């Protein structure tokens, strides 16, 4: 069984007993979080679509707060001597999905 859930503004596919990386969530390591109601569920080929959501809650446990890979942003204008380089690392939360429904 899997579900599509809206986590911090992004729709994410989640399955029970699997990890999900979401944009940084409030809470400490070990806290239980409610990820909201499911938008869509699939139970062995039986698809249920919400309008706009279903009354199926998804819960998880925060495992860690991590940072993603560094993304480099390089700007340049030719023949002008202008170059600028910035870096960015996005913060993520690793969540273990406990139950769907």
CSV table of C-alpha atoms in Angstrom, one decimal:
chain,number,residue,atom,x,y,z
A,1,UNK,CA,0.0,0.0,0.0
A,2,UNK,CA,1.2,3.5,-0.8
A,3,UNK,CA,-0.2,7.0,-0.5
A,4,UNK,CA,0.5,10.4,-2.0
A,5,UNK,CA,0.8,13.0,0.8
A,6,UNK,CA,1.3,16.8,0.8
A,7,UNK,CA,4.4,17.4,3.0
A,8,UNK,CA,5.6,21.0,3.3
A,9,UNK,CA,4.1,22.0,0.0
A,10,UNK,CA,5.4,19.0,-2.0
A,11,UNK,CA,3.4,15.9,-3.0
A,12,UNK,CA,5.4,12.8,-2.0
A,13,UNK,CA,4.8,9.1,-2.4
A,14,UNK,CA,5.0,7.3,0.9
A,15,UNK,CA,4.9,3.6,1.9
A,16,UNK,CA,4.8,2.1,5.4
A,17,UNK,CA,8.2,1.2,6.9
A,18,UNK,CA,10.2,3.2,4.4
A,19,UNK,CA,12.2,6.4,4.7
A,20,UNK,CA,11.2,9.8,3.1
A,21,UNK,CA,13.3,12.9,2.8
A,22,UNK,CA,11.2,16.0,3.2
A,23,UNK,CA,12.0,19.7,3.5
A,24,UNK,CA,13.0,20.5,7.0
A,25,UNK,CA,10.1,19.9,9.5
A,26,UNK,CA,9.8,21.3,13.0
A,27,UNK,CA,10.5,18.8,15.7
A,28,UNK,CA,13.4,16.9,17.4
A,29,UNK,CA,14.8,13.5,16.5
A,30,UNK,CA,12.5,10.8,17.8
A,31,UNK,CA,9.3,12.9,17.7
A,32,UNK,CA,6.2,11.5,16.0
A,33,UNK,CA,4.8,13.8,13.2
A,34,UNK,CA,1.4,13.8,11.5
A,35,UNK,CA,2.1,14.3,7.8
A,36,UNK,CA,-1.5,15.2,7.0
A,37,UNK,CA,-4.3,13.5,5.1
A,38,UNK,CA,-3.6,11.4,2.0
A,39,UNK,CA,-4.5,12.8,-1.4
A,40,UNK,CA,-4.5,9.4,-3.1
A,41,UNK,CA,-4.0,5.8,-1.9
A,42,UNK,CA,-3.4,2.5,-3.7
A,43,UNK,CA,-4.1,-0.8,-1.9
A,44,UNK,CA,-3.1,-3.7,-4.1
A,45,UNK,CA,-4.4,-2.1,-7.3
A,46,UNK,CA,-7.5,-0.4,-5.7
A,47,UNK,CA,-7.0,3.3,-6.3
A,48,UNK,CA,-8.8,5.8,-4.1
A,49,UNK,CA,-8.6,9.5,-5.0
A,50,UNK,CA,-9.6,12.3,-2.7
A,51,UNK,CA,-11.5,15.4,-3.6
A,52,UNK,CA,-9.3,17.1,-2.5
A,53,UNK,CA,-8.1,14.8,0.3
A,54,UNK,CA,-9.1,11.6,2.0
A,55,UNK,CA,-9.6,11.1,5.8
A,56,UNK,CA,-6.6,8.8,6.0
A,57,UNK,CA,-3.8,10.1,8.2
A,58,UNK,CA,-0.2,9.3,7.7
A,59,UNK,CA,2.2,9.3,10.7
A,60,UNK,CA,5.9,9.1,10.8
A,61,UNK,CA,8.9,9.4,13.1
A,62,UNK,CA,11.8,11.9,12.7
A,63,UNK,CA,15.0,10.0,12.3
A,64,UNK,CA,17.5,12.8,11.5
A,65,UNK,CA,17.9,16.3,10.2
A,66,UNK,CA,20.4,16.2,7.3
A,67,UNK,CA,21.7,18.5,4.5
A,68,UNK,CA,21.6,17.7,0.8
A,69,UNK,CA,24.4,17.9,-1.7
A,70,UNK,CA,25.9,21.3,-2.4
A,71,UNK,CA,24.4,23.1,-5.4
A,72,UNK,CA,26.7,25.6,-7.1
A,73,UNK,CA,25.3,28.8,-8.7
A,74,UNK,CA,27.7,30.4,-11.2
A,75,UNK,CA,26.9,33.7,-13.0
A,76,UNK,CA,29.0,35.2,-15.7
A,77,UNK,CA,28.7,38.0,-18.3
A,78,UNK,CA,31.0,37.6,-21.2
A,79,UNK,CA,33.6,40.1,-22.0
A,80,UNK,CA,32.8,42.2,-18.9
A,81,UNK,CA,34.9,40.5,-16.3
A,82,UNK,CA,31.9,39.7,-14.2
A,83,UNK,CA,31.9,36.4,-12.4
A,84,UNK,CA,30.0,35.4,-9.2
A,85,UNK,CA,29.7,32.0,-7.6
A,86,UNK,CA,27.4,31.0,-4.7
A,87,UNK,CA,26.7,27.7,-3.0
A,88,UNK,CA,23.7,26.3,-1.2
A,89,UNK,CA,22.9,23.2,0.8
A,90,UNK,CA,19.2,22.4,1.4
A,91,UNK,CA,18.1,21.2,4.8
A,92,UNK,CA,16.0,18.0,4.9
A,93,UNK,CA,14.4,15.8,7.5
A,94,UNK,CA,14.6,12.1,7.2
A,95,UNK,CA,11.2,10.6,8.3
A,96,UNK,CA,10.4,6.9,8.8
A,97,UNK,CA,6.8,6.3,7.8
A,98,UNK,CA,5.0,4.3,10.6
A,99,UNK,CA,1.5,3.9,9.3
A,100,UNK,CA,-0.9,4.9,6.6
A,101,UNK,CA,-4.5,5.1,7.8
